[in-house]
Coordinates of C-alpha atoms in Angstrom, one line a residue:
Chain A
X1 CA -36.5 70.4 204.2
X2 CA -38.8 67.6 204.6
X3 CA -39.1 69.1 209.0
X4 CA -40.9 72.2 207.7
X5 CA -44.0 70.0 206.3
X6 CA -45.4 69.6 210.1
X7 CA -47.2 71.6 211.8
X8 CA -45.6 70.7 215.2
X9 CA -41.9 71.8 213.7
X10 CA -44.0 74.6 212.5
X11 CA -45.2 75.9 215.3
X12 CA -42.0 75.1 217.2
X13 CA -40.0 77.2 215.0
X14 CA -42.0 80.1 214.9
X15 CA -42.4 80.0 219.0
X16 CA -38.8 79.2 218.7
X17 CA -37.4 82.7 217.2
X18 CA -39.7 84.5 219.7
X19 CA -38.2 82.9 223.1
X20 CA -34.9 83.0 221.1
X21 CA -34.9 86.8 221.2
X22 CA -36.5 87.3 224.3
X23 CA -34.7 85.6 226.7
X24 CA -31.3 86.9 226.3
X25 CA -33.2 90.3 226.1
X26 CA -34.6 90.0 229.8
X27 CA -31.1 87.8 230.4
X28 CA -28.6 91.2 229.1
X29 CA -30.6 92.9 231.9
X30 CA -31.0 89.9 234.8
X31 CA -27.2 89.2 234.4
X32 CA -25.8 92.4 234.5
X33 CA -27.3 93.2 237.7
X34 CA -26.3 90.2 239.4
X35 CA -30.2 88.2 239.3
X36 CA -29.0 85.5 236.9
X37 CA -31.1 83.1 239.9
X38 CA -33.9 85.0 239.2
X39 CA -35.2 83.5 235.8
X40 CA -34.5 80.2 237.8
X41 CA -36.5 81.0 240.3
X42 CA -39.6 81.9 238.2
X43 CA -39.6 79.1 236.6
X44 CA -39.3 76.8 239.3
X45 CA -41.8 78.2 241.3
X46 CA -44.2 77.8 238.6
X47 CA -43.9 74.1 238.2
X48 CA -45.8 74.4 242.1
X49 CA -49.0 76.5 239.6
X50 CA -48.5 74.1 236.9
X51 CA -49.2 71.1 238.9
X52 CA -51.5 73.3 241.5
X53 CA -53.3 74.0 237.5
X54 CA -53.5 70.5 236.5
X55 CA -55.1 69.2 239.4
X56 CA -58.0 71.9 239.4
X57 CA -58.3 71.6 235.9
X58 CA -57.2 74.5 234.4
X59 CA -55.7 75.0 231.1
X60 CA -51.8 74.8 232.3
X61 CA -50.2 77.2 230.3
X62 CA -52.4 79.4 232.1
X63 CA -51.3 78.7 235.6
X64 CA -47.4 78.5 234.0
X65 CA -48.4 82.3 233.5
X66 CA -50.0 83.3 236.4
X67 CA -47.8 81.6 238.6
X68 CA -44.9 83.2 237.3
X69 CA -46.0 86.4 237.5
X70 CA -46.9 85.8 241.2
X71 CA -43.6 84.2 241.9
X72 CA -41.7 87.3 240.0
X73 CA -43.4 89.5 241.5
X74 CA -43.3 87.5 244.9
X75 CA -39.7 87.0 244.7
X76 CA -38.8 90.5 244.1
X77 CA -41.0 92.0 246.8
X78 CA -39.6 89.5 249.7
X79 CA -35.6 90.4 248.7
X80 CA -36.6 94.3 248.9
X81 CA -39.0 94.5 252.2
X82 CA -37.0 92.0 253.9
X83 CA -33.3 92.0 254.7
X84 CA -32.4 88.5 253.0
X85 CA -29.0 88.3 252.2
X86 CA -28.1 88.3 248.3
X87 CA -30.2 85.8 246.4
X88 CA -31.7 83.7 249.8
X89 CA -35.1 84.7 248.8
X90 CA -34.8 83.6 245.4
X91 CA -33.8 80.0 246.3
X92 CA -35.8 79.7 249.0
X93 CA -39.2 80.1 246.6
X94 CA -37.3 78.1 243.7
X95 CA -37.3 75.2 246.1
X96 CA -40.6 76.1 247.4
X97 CA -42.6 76.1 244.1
X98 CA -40.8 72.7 243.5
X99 CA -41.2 70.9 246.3
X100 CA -45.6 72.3 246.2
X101 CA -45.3 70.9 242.8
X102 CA -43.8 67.0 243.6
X103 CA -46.0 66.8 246.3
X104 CA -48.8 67.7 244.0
X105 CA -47.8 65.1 241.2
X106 CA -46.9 62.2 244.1
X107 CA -49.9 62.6 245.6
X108 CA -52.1 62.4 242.3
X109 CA -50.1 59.6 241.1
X110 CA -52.8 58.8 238.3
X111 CA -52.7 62.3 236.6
X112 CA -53.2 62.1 232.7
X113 CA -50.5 64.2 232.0
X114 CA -47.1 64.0 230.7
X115 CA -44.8 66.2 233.3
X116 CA -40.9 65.1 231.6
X117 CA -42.7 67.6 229.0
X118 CA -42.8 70.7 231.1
X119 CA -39.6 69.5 232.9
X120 CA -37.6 68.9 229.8
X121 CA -39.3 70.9 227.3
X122 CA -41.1 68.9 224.4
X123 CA -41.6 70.3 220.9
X124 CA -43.6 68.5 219.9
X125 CA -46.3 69.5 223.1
X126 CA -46.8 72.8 221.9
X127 CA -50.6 73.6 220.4
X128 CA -52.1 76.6 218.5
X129 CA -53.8 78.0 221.3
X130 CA -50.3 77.8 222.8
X131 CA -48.4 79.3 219.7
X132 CA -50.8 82.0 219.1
X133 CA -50.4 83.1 223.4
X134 CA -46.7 82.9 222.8
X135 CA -46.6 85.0 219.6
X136 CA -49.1 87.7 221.6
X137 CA -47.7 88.1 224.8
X138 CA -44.0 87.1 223.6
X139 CA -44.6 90.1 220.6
X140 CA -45.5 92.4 222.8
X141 CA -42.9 91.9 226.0
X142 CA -40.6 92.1 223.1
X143 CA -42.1 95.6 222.3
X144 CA -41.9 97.3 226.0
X145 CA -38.4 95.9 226.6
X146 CA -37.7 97.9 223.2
X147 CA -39.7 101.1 224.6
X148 CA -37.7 101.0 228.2
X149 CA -34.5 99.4 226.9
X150 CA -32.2 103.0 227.3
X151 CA -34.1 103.3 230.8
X152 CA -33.3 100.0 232.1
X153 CA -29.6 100.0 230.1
X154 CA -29.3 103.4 232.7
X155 CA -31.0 101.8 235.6
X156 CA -29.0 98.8 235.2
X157 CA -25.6 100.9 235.3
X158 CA -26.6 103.1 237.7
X159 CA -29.7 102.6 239.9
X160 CA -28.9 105.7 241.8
X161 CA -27.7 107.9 239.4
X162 CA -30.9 107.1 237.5
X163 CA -33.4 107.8 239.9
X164 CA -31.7 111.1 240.7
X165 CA -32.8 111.9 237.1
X166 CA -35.8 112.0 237.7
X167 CA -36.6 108.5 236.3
X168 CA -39.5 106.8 237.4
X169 CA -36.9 103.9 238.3
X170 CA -39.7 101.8 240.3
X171 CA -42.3 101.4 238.0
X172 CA -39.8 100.4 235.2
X173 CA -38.7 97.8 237.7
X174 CA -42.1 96.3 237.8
X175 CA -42.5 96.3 234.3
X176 CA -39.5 94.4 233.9
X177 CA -40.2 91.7 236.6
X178 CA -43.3 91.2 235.2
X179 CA -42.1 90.7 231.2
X180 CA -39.3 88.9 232.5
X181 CA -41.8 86.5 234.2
X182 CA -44.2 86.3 231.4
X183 CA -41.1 85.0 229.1
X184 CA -40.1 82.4 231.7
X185 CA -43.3 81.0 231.6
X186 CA -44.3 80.7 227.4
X187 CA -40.4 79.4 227.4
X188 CA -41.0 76.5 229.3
X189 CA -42.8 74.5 226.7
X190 CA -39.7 74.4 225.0
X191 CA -36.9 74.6 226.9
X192 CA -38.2 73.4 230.4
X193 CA -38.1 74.2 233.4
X194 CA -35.2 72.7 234.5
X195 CA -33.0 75.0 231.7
X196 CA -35.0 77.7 231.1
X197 CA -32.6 80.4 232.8
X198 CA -30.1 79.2 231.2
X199 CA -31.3 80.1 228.0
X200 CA -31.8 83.5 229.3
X201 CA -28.1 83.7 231.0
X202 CA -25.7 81.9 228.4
X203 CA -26.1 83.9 225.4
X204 CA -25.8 87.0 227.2
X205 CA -22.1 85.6 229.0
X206 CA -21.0 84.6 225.8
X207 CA -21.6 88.3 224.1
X208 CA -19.9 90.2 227.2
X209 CA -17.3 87.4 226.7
X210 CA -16.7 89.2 222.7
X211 CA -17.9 92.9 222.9
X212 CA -17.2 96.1 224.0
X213 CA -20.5 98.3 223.9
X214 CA -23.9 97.5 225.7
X215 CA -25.2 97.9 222.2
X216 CA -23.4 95.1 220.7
X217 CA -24.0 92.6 224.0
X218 CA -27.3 92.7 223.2
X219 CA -27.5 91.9 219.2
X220 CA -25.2 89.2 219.8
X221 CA -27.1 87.5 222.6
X222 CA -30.2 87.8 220.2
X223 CA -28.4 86.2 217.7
X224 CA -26.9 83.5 220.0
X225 CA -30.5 82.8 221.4
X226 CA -32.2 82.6 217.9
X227 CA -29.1 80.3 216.4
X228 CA -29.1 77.8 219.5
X229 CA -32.9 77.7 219.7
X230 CA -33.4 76.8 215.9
X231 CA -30.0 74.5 215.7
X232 CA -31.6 72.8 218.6
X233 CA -34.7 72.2 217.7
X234 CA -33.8 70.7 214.3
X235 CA -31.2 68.1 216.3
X236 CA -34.0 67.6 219.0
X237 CA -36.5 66.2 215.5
X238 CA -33.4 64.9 213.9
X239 CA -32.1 62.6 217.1
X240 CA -35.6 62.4 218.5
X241 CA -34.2 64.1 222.1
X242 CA -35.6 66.5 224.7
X243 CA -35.0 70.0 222.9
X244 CA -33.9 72.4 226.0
X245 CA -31.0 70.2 226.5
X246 CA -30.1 70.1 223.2
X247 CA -30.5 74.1 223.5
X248 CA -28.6 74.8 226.4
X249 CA -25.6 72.3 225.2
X250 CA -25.2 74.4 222.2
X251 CA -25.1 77.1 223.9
X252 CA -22.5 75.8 226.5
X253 CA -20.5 75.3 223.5
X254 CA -21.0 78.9 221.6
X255 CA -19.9 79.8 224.9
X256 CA -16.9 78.2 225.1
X257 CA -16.0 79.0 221.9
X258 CA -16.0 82.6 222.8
X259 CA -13.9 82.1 225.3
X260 CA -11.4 80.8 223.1
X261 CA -12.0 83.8 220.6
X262 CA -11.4 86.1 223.7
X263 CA -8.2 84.1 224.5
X264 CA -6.5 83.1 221.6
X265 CA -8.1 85.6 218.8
X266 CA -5.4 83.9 216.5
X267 CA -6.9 80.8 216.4
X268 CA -9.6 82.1 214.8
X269 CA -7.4 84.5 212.1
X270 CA -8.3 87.7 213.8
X271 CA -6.3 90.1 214.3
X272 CA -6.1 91.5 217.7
X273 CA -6.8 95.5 217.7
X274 CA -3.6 97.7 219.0
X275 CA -5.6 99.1 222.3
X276 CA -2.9 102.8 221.9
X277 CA -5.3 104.2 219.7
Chain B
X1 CA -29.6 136.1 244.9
X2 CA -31.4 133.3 243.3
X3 CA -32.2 130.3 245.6
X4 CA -31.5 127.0 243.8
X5 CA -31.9 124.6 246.8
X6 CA -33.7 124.9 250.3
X7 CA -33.9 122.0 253.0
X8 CA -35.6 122.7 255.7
X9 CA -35.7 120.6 259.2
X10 CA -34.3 117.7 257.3
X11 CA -34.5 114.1 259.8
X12 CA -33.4 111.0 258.4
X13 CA -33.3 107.7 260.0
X14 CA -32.0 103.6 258.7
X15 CA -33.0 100.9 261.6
X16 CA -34.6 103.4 263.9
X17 CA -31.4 105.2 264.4
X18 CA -30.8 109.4 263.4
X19 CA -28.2 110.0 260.5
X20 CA -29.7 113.5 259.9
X21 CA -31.3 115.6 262.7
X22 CA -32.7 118.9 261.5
X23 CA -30.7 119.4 258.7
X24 CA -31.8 123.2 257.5
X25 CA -29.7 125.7 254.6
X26 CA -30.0 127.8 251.5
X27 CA -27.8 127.0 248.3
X28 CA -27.8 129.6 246.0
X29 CA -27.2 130.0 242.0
X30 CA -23.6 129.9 240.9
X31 CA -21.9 128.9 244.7
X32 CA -20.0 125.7 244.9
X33 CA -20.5 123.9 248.1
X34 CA -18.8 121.2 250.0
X35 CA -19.7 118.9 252.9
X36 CA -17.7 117.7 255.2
X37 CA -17.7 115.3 257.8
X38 CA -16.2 112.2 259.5
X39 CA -17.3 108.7 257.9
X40 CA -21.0 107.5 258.4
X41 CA -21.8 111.5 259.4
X42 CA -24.7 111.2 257.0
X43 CA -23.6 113.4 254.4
X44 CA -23.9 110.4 251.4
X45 CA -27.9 110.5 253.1
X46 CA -28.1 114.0 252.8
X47 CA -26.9 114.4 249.1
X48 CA -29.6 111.2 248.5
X49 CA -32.4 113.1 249.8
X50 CA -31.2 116.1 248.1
X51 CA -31.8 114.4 245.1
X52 CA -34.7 112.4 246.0
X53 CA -33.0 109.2 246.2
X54 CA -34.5 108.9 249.3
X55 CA -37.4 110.7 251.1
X56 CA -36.8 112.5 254.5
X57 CA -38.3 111.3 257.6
X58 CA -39.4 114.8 258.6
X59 CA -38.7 117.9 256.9
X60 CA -38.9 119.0 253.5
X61 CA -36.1 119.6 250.3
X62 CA -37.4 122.5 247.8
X63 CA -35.3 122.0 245.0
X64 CA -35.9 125.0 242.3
X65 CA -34.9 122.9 238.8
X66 CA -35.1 119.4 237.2
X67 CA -32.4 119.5 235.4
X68 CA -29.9 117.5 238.3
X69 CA -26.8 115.6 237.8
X70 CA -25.5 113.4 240.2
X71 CA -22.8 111.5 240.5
X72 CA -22.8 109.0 243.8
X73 CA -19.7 107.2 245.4
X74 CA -19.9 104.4 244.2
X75 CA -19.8 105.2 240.8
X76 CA -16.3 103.6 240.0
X77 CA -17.3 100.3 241.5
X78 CA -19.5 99.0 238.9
X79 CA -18.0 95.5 237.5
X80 CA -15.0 96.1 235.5
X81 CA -15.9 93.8 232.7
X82 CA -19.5 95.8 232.5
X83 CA -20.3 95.6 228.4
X84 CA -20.5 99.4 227.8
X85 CA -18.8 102.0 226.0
X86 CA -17.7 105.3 227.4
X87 CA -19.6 107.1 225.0
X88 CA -23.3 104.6 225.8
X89 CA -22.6 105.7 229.1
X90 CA -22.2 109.5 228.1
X91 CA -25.6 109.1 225.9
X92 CA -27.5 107.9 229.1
X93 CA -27.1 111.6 230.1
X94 CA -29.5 112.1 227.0
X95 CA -32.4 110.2 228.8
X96 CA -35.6 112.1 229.1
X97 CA -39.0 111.8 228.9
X98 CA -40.6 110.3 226.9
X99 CA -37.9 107.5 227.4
X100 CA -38.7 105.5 224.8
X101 CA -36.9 108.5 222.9
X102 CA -34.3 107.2 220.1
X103 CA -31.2 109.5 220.0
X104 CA -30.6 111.7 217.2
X105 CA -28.4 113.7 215.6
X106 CA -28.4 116.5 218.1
X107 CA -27.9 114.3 220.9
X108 CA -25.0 112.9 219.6
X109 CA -23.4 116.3 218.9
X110 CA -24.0 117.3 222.6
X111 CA -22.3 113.9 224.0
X112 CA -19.4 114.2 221.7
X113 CA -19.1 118.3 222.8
X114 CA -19.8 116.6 226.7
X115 CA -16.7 114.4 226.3
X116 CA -14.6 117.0 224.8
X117 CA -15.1 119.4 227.7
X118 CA -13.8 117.0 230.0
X119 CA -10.9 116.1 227.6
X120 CA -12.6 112.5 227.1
X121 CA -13.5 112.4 223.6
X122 CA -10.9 110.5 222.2
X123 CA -11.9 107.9 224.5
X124 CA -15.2 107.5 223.2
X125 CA -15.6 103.9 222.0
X126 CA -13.5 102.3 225.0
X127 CA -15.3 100.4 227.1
X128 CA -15.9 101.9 230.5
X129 CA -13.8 99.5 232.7
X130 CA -10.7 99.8 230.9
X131 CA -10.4 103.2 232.2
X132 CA -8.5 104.6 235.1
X133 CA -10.8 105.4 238.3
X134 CA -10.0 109.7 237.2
X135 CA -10.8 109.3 233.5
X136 CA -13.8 107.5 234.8
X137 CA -15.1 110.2 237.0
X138 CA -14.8 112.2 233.8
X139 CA -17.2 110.3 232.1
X140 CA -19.7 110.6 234.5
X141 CA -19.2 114.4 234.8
X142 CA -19.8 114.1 230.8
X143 CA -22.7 112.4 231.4
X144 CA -24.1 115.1 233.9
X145 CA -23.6 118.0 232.2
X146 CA -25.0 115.9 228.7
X147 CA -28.3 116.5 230.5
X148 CA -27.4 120.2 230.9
X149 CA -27.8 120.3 234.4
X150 CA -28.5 123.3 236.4
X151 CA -27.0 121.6 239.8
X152 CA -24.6 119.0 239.8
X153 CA -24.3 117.2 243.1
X154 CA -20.7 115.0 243.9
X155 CA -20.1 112.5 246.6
X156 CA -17.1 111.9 247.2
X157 CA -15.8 112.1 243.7
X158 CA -12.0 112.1 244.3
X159 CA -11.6 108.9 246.3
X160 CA -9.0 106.5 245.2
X161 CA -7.7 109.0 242.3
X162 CA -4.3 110.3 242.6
X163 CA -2.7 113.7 243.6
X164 CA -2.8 114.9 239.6
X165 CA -5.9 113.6 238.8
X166 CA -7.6 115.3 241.8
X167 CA -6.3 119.0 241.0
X168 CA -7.1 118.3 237.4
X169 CA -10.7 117.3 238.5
X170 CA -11.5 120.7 241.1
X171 CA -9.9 122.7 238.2
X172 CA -12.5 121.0 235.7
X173 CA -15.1 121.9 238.2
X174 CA -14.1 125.5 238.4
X175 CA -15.1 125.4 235.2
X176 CA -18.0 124.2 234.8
X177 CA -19.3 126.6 237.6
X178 CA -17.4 129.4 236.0
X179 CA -18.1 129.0 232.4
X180 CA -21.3 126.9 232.1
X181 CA -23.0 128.9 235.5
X182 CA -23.4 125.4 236.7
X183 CA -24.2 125.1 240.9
X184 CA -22.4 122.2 242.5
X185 CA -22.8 120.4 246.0
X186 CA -19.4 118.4 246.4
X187 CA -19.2 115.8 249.2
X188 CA -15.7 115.1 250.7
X189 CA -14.1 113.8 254.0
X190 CA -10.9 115.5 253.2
X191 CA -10.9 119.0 254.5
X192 CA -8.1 120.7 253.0
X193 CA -8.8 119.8 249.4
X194 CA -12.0 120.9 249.5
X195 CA -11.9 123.9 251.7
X196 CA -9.8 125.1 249.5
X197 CA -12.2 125.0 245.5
X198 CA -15.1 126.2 246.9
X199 CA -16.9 129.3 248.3
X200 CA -19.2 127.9 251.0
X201 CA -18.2 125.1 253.5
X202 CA -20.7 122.5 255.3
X203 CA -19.5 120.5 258.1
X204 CA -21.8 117.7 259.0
X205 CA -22.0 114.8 261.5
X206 CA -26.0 113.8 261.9
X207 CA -26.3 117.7 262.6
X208 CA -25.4 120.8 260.5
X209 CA -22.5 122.4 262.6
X210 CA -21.0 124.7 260.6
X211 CA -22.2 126.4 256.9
X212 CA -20.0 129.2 256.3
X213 CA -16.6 130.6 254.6
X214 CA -14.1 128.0 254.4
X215 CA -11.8 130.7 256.0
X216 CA -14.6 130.5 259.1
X217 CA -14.5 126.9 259.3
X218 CA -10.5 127.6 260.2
X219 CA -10.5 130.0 262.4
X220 CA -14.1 128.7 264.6
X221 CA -14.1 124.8 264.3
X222 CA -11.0 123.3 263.4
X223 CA -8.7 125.2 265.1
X224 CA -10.2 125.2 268.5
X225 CA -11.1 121.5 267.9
X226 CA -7.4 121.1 267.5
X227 CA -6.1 123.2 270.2
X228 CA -8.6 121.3 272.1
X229 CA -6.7 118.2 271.0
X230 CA -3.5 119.4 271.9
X231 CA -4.0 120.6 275.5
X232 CA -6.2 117.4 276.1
X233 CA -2.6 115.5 275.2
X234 CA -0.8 117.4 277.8

């Protein structure tokens, strides 16, 4: 296909796959314990570092990164020291990190820099300094959320129960905030800020939605993320439109879809299992 | 006999107000155990710190093994739809260090013999939720005794189960205690059920009152308490 033969679709699709398996790898894990804000959160705050980044001249992807490991971090050490009901702390540095960041671009009206990018996600924005940090740091969250998956699977069902044995249950919550932060921030390039928790929440809803086991959740929501992220971005060259909404529609549709499988199995020429085994 | 468990001057406090004052006993290899007490008497608090959930605000727990398995209150109340199959939930019994472990073979011959001791194995591939709130609790006893536990502690592990279930359950725990040498700490706020499966009786609100014989707990605290009751009435 003649889209392979630049670089741009290129380094999209490879970038692609990675943020394709690793959000609805953190996302199995946010939305099962109830923090499906969280990846919102993240990234909103760090549109405030982005813009804080582009006005002090520093290379943004950067700032995207170290602002949302500060905000995850941030974020989940205000909703356990304080008593914040539910998910208050989260929205209140989502809006936070996004109102720092339009004051920032309103008041440096004349910055040379193309924001709808960061907001929307833009494949064609994405350099090779930028690929090769994504396939680094994206390659190796991937890696620890293999090494601690059983932990957090047991944490995730049981925080208590965990900790009881003998678990260092903390620690692997750190570890998680922080890869869960680092794959907000290389996903924005692509799917934006605006959409990139949903990329990290609707492939895992639509694989509880169809399976029974923890196991199968997850390779479905992997294969969900990878299939909407590549079918995306070949509609986002085709029709020449932003590619996280092209993304996250998709995946609003694979997710109704499943619904309908869950529903009406028929429809699909399924048979429906006899549950007396 | 062999200590398994000491706690010694045990305080314990949420928002600057005493749950546990001076909580102090022995638990031994082989007993079975159960706490009493009215609601919000601390004894969820207790079995936390036990476990080291929690740490005590003064005091100290010596616990003589690793090898703990603990099953809290809530453990029925996870989201019905959670994606998980009973025997996932069996295998998180298997979790030790290193924990990047992969199961193997051996593992999945001790959660299959797990689930068959607690008559769950058919089960296996169900998921979690579908379960009744009894055949549930059996899962989670599967999963404790996966990890070959040495003490098993309970909280409130009967609530919302019915009559059948609940004698089925202390018999299964007999069991264990009998057959595998298993020591168990079982938290309950009804009484007679448990005063009558195990050997040594706690009754707690903030401070240890009683620890004793069941027959003990009779004849010095709930009797008088209720004779107490009665002539108070008149």
């Amino acid at each position: 296909m003649d889209v392979f033969q630049y670089t741009f679709m290129q380094y999209a699709f490879i970038s692609g796959i990675i943020i394709g398996l690793l959000c609805p790898l953190i996302g199995v894990f946010l939305v099962l314990r109830n923090l499906s804000l969280v990846a919102d959160g993240i990234a909103h705050l760090s549109f405030g570092g982005l813009a804080l980044g582009i006005i002090l001249g520093l290379n943004p992807s950067i700032t995207l990164l170290i602002s949302s490991i500060v905000g995850g971090l941030g974020i989940d050490y205000i909703s356990r020291k304080t008593k914040l009901y539910g998910d208050t702390a989260t929205a209140i540095f989502l809006s936070a990190g996004m109102a720092l960041g339009i004051v920032i671009i309103s008041f440096f009206k004349g910055m040379n820099i193309n924001i709808n990018s960061y907001l929307f996600g833009s494949i064609l924005a994405l350099t090779k300094a930028e690929l090769i940090l994504t396939i680094v740091v994206g390659g190796l969250s991937i890696l620890i959320i293999y090494l601690i998956y059983r932990a957090l699977f047991y944490i995730t069902f049981d925080e208590d129960s965990a900790k009881a044995s003998g678990l260092p249950v903390e620690r692997i919550n750190i570890l998680f905030i922080l890869v869960s932060a680092i794959t907000i921030a290389i996903s924005i390039r692509i799917s934006g800020i605006l959409l990139v928790s949903a990329l990290t929440v609707i492939p895992v809803a639509t694989a509880i939605e169809v399976s029974n086991s923890f196991k199968m959740t997850t390779i479905i929501s992997l294969i969900v993320g990878v299939l909407s992220v590549l079918m995306g971005l070949l509609f986002s060259y085709y029709f020449n439109v932003a590619s996280g909404g092209v993304i996250i529609l998709l995946n609003v549709f694979i997710f109704m879809l499943s619904l309908l499988f869950k529903r009406f199995p028929w429809l699909f020429n399924y048979k429906v299992h006899n549950n007396k085994s | 006999m062999d200590k398994i468990l000491e706690v010694k001057g045990v305080y314990f406090s949420y928002n600057g107000e005493d749950v546990l004052e001076g909580i102090s006993f022995e638990l031994y290899r082989d007993e079975i155990l159960g706490i009493i007490g009215p609601n919000g008497s601390g004894k969820s608090t207790l079995l936390k710190i036990i476990t080291g959930i929690l740490k005590p605000k003064a005091g100290e727990v010596r616990i003589y093994t690793n090898r703990i398995g603990y099953i809290p209150q809530k453990a029925t109340s996870f989201e019905r739809n959670f994606p998980a199959t009973v025997e996932e939930i069996v295998s998180l019994g298997r979790l030790k260090t290193p924990i990047y472990r992969r199961l193997n073979k051996e593992d999945y011959r001790i959660i299959d013999s797990a689930l068959e001791r607690v008559g769950m194995l058919v089960y296996k591939k169900k998921r979690i939720g579908e379960l009744s709130g009894g055949q549930q609790q059996r899962v989670f006893i599967a999963r404790a005794i996966a990890g070959n536990p040495e003490l098993l502690v309970l909280d409130e592990p009967t609530t919302g189960i019915d009559i059948n279930a609940q004698t089925q359950f202390y018999n299964l725990l007999g069991e264990l205690n009998r057959d595998m040498g298993i020591t168990i700490i079982i938290v309950s706020h009804d009484v007679s059920t448990v005063a009558s499966e195990v050997k040594r009786l706690a009754y707690l609100d903030k401070r240890l009152h009683f620890i004793g014989k069941p027959q003990e707990f009779y004849k010095k605290v709930l009797w008088p308490l209720e004779i107490e009751e009665l002539l108070g009435k008149e």
